[in-house]
Amino acid sequence: MLSTMSDADLDALAQKTEAEFADFRARGLKLDMTRGKPAPEQLDLSSEMLALPANRDFTTRDGEDARNYGGLQGLPEVRELFSEMVGAPASQIVVGENASLAMMHDCLVWAMLRGFSASPRPWSQEPQVSFLCPVPGYDRHFAICEEYGVRMIPVPLTGHGPDMDEVERLVADPSVKGMWCVPKYSNPSGDIYSEETIARLAAMKTGAPDFRLFWDNAYAVHHLTERRHEIADILQACADAGNPDRALIFASTSKVTLAGAGLALFGSSRANVAWYLDRAKRRTIGPDKLNQLRHVRFLRDAEGIARLMDGHRQLIAPKFAAVDEALTKYLDGLGIARWTQPAGGYFVSVDARPGTAKAVVALAREAGLALTPAGSTWPLGEDPDDSNLRIAPTYPSLEDVRVASTGIAICLLLAAIRDERTARAAA
Amino acid sequence: MLSTMSDADLDALAQKTEAEFADFRARGLKLDMTRGKPAPEQLDLSSEMLALPANRDFTTRDGEDARNYGGLQGLPEVRELFSEMVGAPASQIVVGENASLAMMHDCLVWAMLRGFSASPRPWSQEPQVSFLCPVPGYDRHFAICEEYGVRMIPVPLTGHGPDMDEVERLVADPSVKGMWCVPKYSNPSGDIYSEETIARLAAMKTGAPDFRLFWDNAYAVHHLTERRHEIADILQACADAGNPDRALIFASTSKVTLAGAGLALFGSSRANVAWYLDRAKRRTIGPDKLNQLRHVRFLRDAEGIARLMDGHRQLIAPKFAAVDEALTKYLDGLGIARWTQPAGGYFVSVDARPGTAKAVVALAREAGLALTPAGSTWPLGEDPDDSNLRIAPTYPSLEDVRVASTGIAICLLLAAIRDERTARAAA
């Protein structure tokens, strides 16, 4: 433990670590561990799609011309293809464009300007709208709330979802209209919501009659181990609890097929799907059905999706292992940091010694390593403990991930040592 | 002239026309003239795109991987390709997904919830927001206003744009925040806004400091004659008049390449583009860049666009001629209807005898002809004269357009005759 180390031992470790940092910095590297982007090799798994659906192959299962206008909800064969992944019947799925974030954004915007059927008034006419935000969480969720003046209330994650006692207490406030949830392999903590968590989210008594779970199941099929974790059926749980319209499910193929040219998916109750389509029809005549055909021709069925995801896993699981290895090598037993060994998803979440996350990012930058800004996993970028860091190991090569992880470990250690020495000097 | 015809002549014409209608109805046809959709043969002009960009051809001009995330504004090569069509420098263009309607919708929604930089407050916090709506106009524009509670004020079109005296008078009202404009080959009237109209729109004094022209240049390159009509540069006109941020230009390739899988385009001042991107970045990481590459590879340059549009013209101009021929044959000289011979765009606008448009649509339905509902070219579907009808001749085959146009002409005539006889009987 760093905190119980003798001053002499601490000085020795400081000297050694400062030297390691100087050596690392001297290599003049330029590595980026900020973005949850698939690597080129992952995209190559779907490169066949670039020549699909191919000339004259534009007829849908129902005999429609996919090149022309129409089809607001998405082709039935696409909705069937993703029914299992989304966790909703095909009839209760809407296919969007390439970004599920856009579907979340639009749901919030439409709630603001129009409200849901159970809304006393459009949310923008409420004195205050609040969302519960499990932390650490996804910065782009928080950015949408910030944009539209939604107050964000952090709720701690436990490893199997948010602290439900806290959630149940907070959600009694009628200003709490929504909650962000990444229920499987949560970004960045890796939380997998337990059956009990999901049952309580579905059943809890909310102050707002039009409370909505923004259920961003972004990593539904994005396993990092051979175990394909499953979570409880949120739509069913909500229906069983008498709250059939509570959950808005979002998913996409951005990290299944092609990150910039995937399909976004929305799934919910019949009433919410009707509400969504009634709004969406003012915005567009219909989505890009050729990209939908492209996905059907390439993926074929749920087994095709699973096979493709196995390919992704084989490419990226070693990168996650490399992060863990480096952090373990430098930090194990020192009690200065905790990090996740996620079973899926795209991130490793690191809790650095409190008060040092910003310093770690600054050290890393000095050493040529780009890290996601400290605080970005918290609403408004404000981590009260200045502790959480998000590491995204998928995009760089395995060798680069190895090198960068070593650098990150050194920075985490050095920041902690400097902080400890400052504390001792002040004592 | 029907109105000056003797009772005996009118009776004879009535008998003849009732018989023609009965014969037409007896054919048991089923023809649809409602939708401004390209015909399959038009889509075939771009069928090469279905196999583009092809395997491994995913690298943008700047060396980026178009398969991955990013590129919020759109690829520079795409923005250059469409710079002439949009009428804005490439740096002042944003490429969207497949629907320019969505970009219009989002601009209004963002104005509602956030406002523009010159807005005293978000539009949703104003006691009233009004838009000027040149009529006849596009029903989907009006539907967006209706959805968000925007009051719509009809303004007559003159043949070279809206009645500018009326516009200048109305726009002094500070609740008037915007105006829909389809400046070239207007939907459905075919109006081409004159240089003077555009100069006055750019320079007029508005009551609202954040007034915006929603400039839907949907038919920029959609000529129906060999003359490629040009309109004045709205961005330049606004800048010259000291109102640089007044115009929001929208365009798309929906009726250039593939209707369901085209590219939407937004062009405006630097400040408005920055505003747009600052909003859009909350909604998406970026648009589908593979579809952008597909367009670049296929169209290549402005000349490529023009050549493709010549191909469209050759396919659809005969259909417009067929409409005109049938209407002329049955209605010429009777003074009961006026119709357009558009120089571009997708529609023929018919002003039926006032008070008979709904009757014409009902007769047509009886005879197996689907026409766009009467009134749909007016805000809230309310044509005070019950006169305007929109005919969409592009989608059916030339032979079907011939038959349907004859049917429409008979219905227009029969409704007018019945109305005239009722009027005489009541007199």
Short mmCIF file of C-alpha atoms in Angstrom, two decimals, chain A residues 53-263:
data_model
loop_
_atom_site.label_atom_id
_atom_site.label_comp_id
_atom_site.label_asym_id
_atom_site.label_seq_id
_atom_site.Cartn_x
_atom_site.Cartn_y
_atom_site.Cartn_z
CA PRO A 53 -26.79 -4.63 -52.09
CA ALA A 54 -25.22 -4.61 -55.58
CA ASN A 55 -26.82 -3.71 -58.86
CA ARG A 56 -30.53 -4.52 -59.27
CA ASP A 57 -30.78 -6.09 -55.79
CA PHE A 58 -33.13 -3.45 -54.47
CA THR A 59 -36.36 -5.36 -53.95
CA THR A 60 -37.52 -5.88 -50.41
CA ARG A 61 -39.20 -9.02 -49.11
CA ASP A 62 -42.56 -7.34 -49.62
CA GLY A 63 -41.68 -6.52 -53.21
CA GLU A 64 -41.05 -2.82 -52.59
CA ASP A 65 -38.38 -0.82 -54.39
CA ALA A 66 -35.91 0.04 -51.63
CA ARG A 67 -34.43 2.82 -53.76
CA ASN A 68 -37.55 4.95 -53.58
CA TYR A 69 -39.20 6.98 -50.81
CA GLY A 70 -41.14 5.51 -47.91
CA GLY A 71 -41.05 2.87 -45.24
CA LEU A 72 -40.97 5.10 -42.16
CA GLN A 73 -40.71 2.28 -39.63
CA GLY A 74 -38.05 0.30 -41.49
CA LEU A 75 -38.28 -2.89 -43.52
CA PRO A 76 -39.96 -5.80 -41.71
CA GLU A 77 -37.04 -8.11 -42.51
CA VAL A 78 -34.62 -5.68 -40.81
CA ARG A 79 -36.82 -5.34 -37.76
CA GLU A 80 -37.02 -9.13 -37.52
CA LEU A 81 -33.27 -9.45 -37.90
CA PHE A 82 -32.65 -7.19 -34.90
CA SER A 83 -35.63 -8.20 -32.78
CA GLU A 84 -33.55 -10.41 -30.49
CA MET A 85 -30.72 -7.85 -30.18
CA VAL A 86 -33.11 -5.00 -29.36
CA GLY A 87 -35.31 -7.11 -27.12
CA ALA A 88 -38.60 -6.13 -28.71
CA PRO A 89 -40.96 -7.73 -31.23
CA ALA A 90 -40.32 -6.64 -34.82
CA SER A 91 -43.62 -4.74 -34.85
CA GLN A 92 -42.35 -2.62 -31.94
CA ILE A 93 -39.07 -1.61 -33.53
CA VAL A 94 -38.26 1.47 -35.59
CA VAL A 95 -35.15 1.56 -37.75
CA GLY A 96 -33.42 4.93 -37.88
CA GLU A 97 -30.42 6.27 -39.69
CA ASN A 98 -26.83 5.61 -38.58
CA ALA A 99 -26.90 6.96 -35.02
CA SER A 100 -28.92 5.69 -32.05
CA LEU A 101 -27.81 8.88 -30.28
CA ALA A 102 -29.99 10.76 -32.77
CA MET A 103 -33.02 8.68 -31.79
CA MET A 104 -32.37 9.42 -28.11
CA HIS A 105 -31.94 13.10 -28.92
CA ASP A 106 -35.17 13.18 -30.89
CA CYS A 107 -37.12 11.42 -28.13
CA LEU A 108 -35.97 14.07 -25.65
CA VAL A 109 -36.65 16.92 -28.07
CA TRP A 110 -40.12 15.61 -28.86
CA ALA A 111 -40.84 15.12 -25.14
CA MET A 112 -39.72 18.72 -24.61
CA LEU A 113 -41.89 20.19 -27.34
CA ARG A 114 -44.83 17.77 -27.37
CA GLY A 115 -44.65 15.47 -24.36
CA PHE A 116 -45.81 11.87 -24.17
CA SER A 117 -49.50 10.95 -23.99
CA ALA A 118 -49.31 10.78 -20.19
CA SER A 119 -47.50 14.13 -19.91
CA PRO A 120 -49.47 16.87 -18.13
CA ARG A 121 -47.71 19.28 -20.51
CA PRO A 122 -44.66 19.36 -22.82
CA TRP A 123 -41.53 18.99 -20.73
CA SER A 124 -40.24 22.39 -21.87
CA GLN A 125 -43.18 23.94 -20.03
CA GLU A 126 -42.26 22.30 -16.73
CA PRO A 127 -40.45 24.50 -14.22
CA GLN A 128 -37.69 21.89 -14.11
CA VAL A 129 -36.84 18.63 -15.84
CA SER A 130 -34.34 16.27 -14.20
CA PHE A 131 -32.70 13.04 -15.32
CA LEU A 132 -30.98 10.47 -13.16
CA CYS A 133 -27.48 9.79 -14.45
CA PRO A 134 -25.71 6.66 -13.24
CA VAL A 135 -22.00 7.49 -12.91
CA PRO A 136 -19.54 7.02 -14.36
CA GLY A 137 -21.56 7.37 -17.55
CA TYR A 138 -21.53 8.32 -21.23
CA ASP A 139 -20.58 11.91 -21.95
CA ARG A 140 -22.81 12.15 -25.02
CA HIS A 141 -25.89 11.31 -22.94
CA PHE A 142 -24.98 14.10 -20.57
CA ALA A 143 -24.32 16.53 -23.45
CA ILE A 144 -27.90 16.09 -24.69
CA CYS A 145 -29.26 16.94 -21.24
CA GLU A 146 -26.94 19.91 -20.94
CA GLU A 147 -28.02 21.21 -24.36
CA TYR A 148 -31.67 21.29 -23.37
CA GLY A 149 -31.31 22.48 -19.79
CA VAL A 150 -32.10 19.15 -18.13
CA ARG A 151 -30.76 18.97 -14.57
CA MET A 152 -28.60 15.89 -14.10
CA ILE A 153 -28.56 13.99 -10.84
CA PRO A 154 -25.66 11.52 -10.49
CA VAL A 155 -26.41 8.10 -9.01
CA PRO A 156 -23.61 5.68 -8.16
CA LEU A 157 -23.25 2.40 -10.04
CA THR A 158 -22.69 -0.72 -7.97
CA GLY A 159 -21.33 -3.23 -10.47
CA HIS A 160 -24.77 -4.66 -11.15
CA GLY A 161 -26.48 -1.40 -12.02
CA PRO A 162 -27.34 1.83 -10.22
CA ASP A 163 -27.84 2.04 -6.47
CA MET A 164 -31.54 1.26 -6.49
CA ASP A 165 -32.32 2.56 -3.00
CA GLU A 166 -31.00 5.92 -4.12
CA VAL A 167 -32.85 5.72 -7.46
CA GLU A 168 -36.15 4.86 -5.78
CA ARG A 169 -35.71 7.77 -3.40
CA LEU A 170 -34.81 10.30 -6.11
CA VAL A 171 -37.45 9.24 -8.61
CA ALA A 172 -40.26 10.23 -6.24
CA ASP A 173 -39.49 13.82 -7.26
CA PRO A 174 -41.96 14.64 -10.05
CA SER A 175 -39.34 16.76 -11.83
CA VAL A 176 -37.42 13.53 -12.52
CA LYS A 177 -38.69 12.69 -15.99
CA GLY A 178 -36.04 10.29 -17.15
CA MET A 179 -32.98 8.22 -16.47
CA TRP A 180 -30.07 7.16 -18.62
CA CYS A 181 -29.31 3.46 -18.51
CA VAL A 182 -26.66 1.47 -20.37
CA PRO A 183 -27.87 -1.83 -18.98
CA LYS A 184 -25.24 -4.20 -20.36
CA TYR A 185 -21.47 -3.63 -20.31
CA SER A 186 -22.18 -0.06 -19.23
CA ASN A 187 -20.07 2.74 -20.63
CA PRO A 188 -17.52 2.92 -19.09
CA SER A 189 -18.00 0.90 -15.89
CA GLY A 190 -18.93 -2.42 -17.51
CA ASP A 191 -21.92 -2.83 -15.18
CA ILE A 192 -24.39 -5.53 -16.14
CA TYR A 193 -27.76 -4.66 -14.67
CA SER A 194 -28.96 -7.53 -12.47
CA GLU A 195 -32.40 -9.06 -12.71
CA GLU A 196 -33.32 -7.39 -9.43
CA THR A 197 -32.11 -3.99 -10.63
CA ILE A 198 -34.19 -4.25 -13.78
CA ALA A 199 -37.27 -5.45 -11.89
CA ARG A 200 -36.99 -2.51 -9.50
CA LEU A 201 -36.46 0.00 -12.33
CA ALA A 202 -39.57 -1.35 -14.02
CA ALA A 203 -41.72 -1.36 -10.91
CA MET A 204 -40.55 1.65 -8.92
CA LYS A 205 -43.07 4.35 -8.12
CA THR A 206 -42.19 7.56 -9.93
CA GLY A 207 -43.36 11.07 -9.13
CA ALA A 208 -43.71 11.87 -12.83
CA PRO A 209 -46.54 10.05 -14.64
CA ASP A 210 -44.51 10.22 -17.86
CA PHE A 211 -41.16 9.04 -16.49
CA ARG A 212 -39.00 7.29 -19.10
CA LEU A 213 -36.00 4.98 -18.92
CA PHE A 214 -33.66 5.93 -21.77
CA TRP A 215 -32.43 2.36 -22.14
CA ASP A 216 -29.31 2.60 -24.30
CA ASN A 217 -28.48 -1.05 -24.89
CA ALA A 218 -25.49 -0.05 -26.98
CA TYR A 219 -23.49 -3.19 -26.20
CA ALA A 220 -26.21 -5.83 -26.40
CA VAL A 221 -24.07 -8.28 -28.38
CA HIS A 222 -20.62 -6.84 -27.65
CA HIS A 223 -19.16 -9.59 -25.49
CA LEU A 224 -15.50 -9.69 -24.49
CA THR A 225 -15.59 -13.22 -23.09
CA GLU A 226 -17.06 -16.46 -24.34
CA ARG A 227 -20.00 -15.94 -22.04
CA ARG A 228 -22.79 -14.08 -23.80
CA HIS A 229 -24.32 -12.28 -20.85
CA GLU A 230 -28.05 -11.75 -20.99
CA ILE A 231 -30.10 -9.21 -19.09
CA ALA A 232 -33.77 -9.26 -18.15
CA ASP A 233 -36.37 -8.18 -20.71
CA ILE A 234 -37.06 -4.57 -19.77
CA LEU A 235 -40.20 -4.21 -21.89
CA GLN A 236 -41.71 -7.31 -20.32
CA ALA A 237 -40.65 -6.24 -16.84
CA CYS A 238 -42.27 -2.83 -17.32
CA ALA A 239 -45.44 -4.38 -18.72
CA ASP A 240 -45.61 -6.86 -15.85
CA ALA A 241 -45.26 -4.03 -13.35
CA GLY A 242 -48.09 -2.05 -14.92
CA ASN A 243 -45.75 0.52 -16.49
CA PRO A 244 -45.84 -0.62 -20.12
CA ASP A 245 -44.64 2.67 -21.60
CA ARG A 246 -41.73 3.28 -19.26
CA ALA A 247 -38.79 2.02 -21.34
CA LEU A 248 -37.40 3.48 -24.56
CA ILE A 249 -34.82 1.01 -25.89
CA PHE A 250 -32.02 2.15 -28.19
CA ALA A 251 -29.43 0.05 -29.99
CA SER A 252 -27.35 0.23 -33.13
CA THR A 253 -25.01 -1.65 -35.41
CA SER A 254 -22.36 1.06 -35.23
CA LYS A 255 -20.03 -1.34 -33.44
CA VAL A 256 -21.40 -4.41 -35.21
CA THR A 257 -21.00 -3.56 -38.89
CA LEU A 258 -19.60 -0.13 -39.87
CA ALA A 259 -19.29 2.61 -37.26
CA GLY A 260 -20.27 5.46 -39.56
CA ALA A 261 -22.75 3.57 -41.70
CA GLY A 262 -24.67 1.32 -39.34
CA LEU A 263 -28.34 1.22 -38.45
#
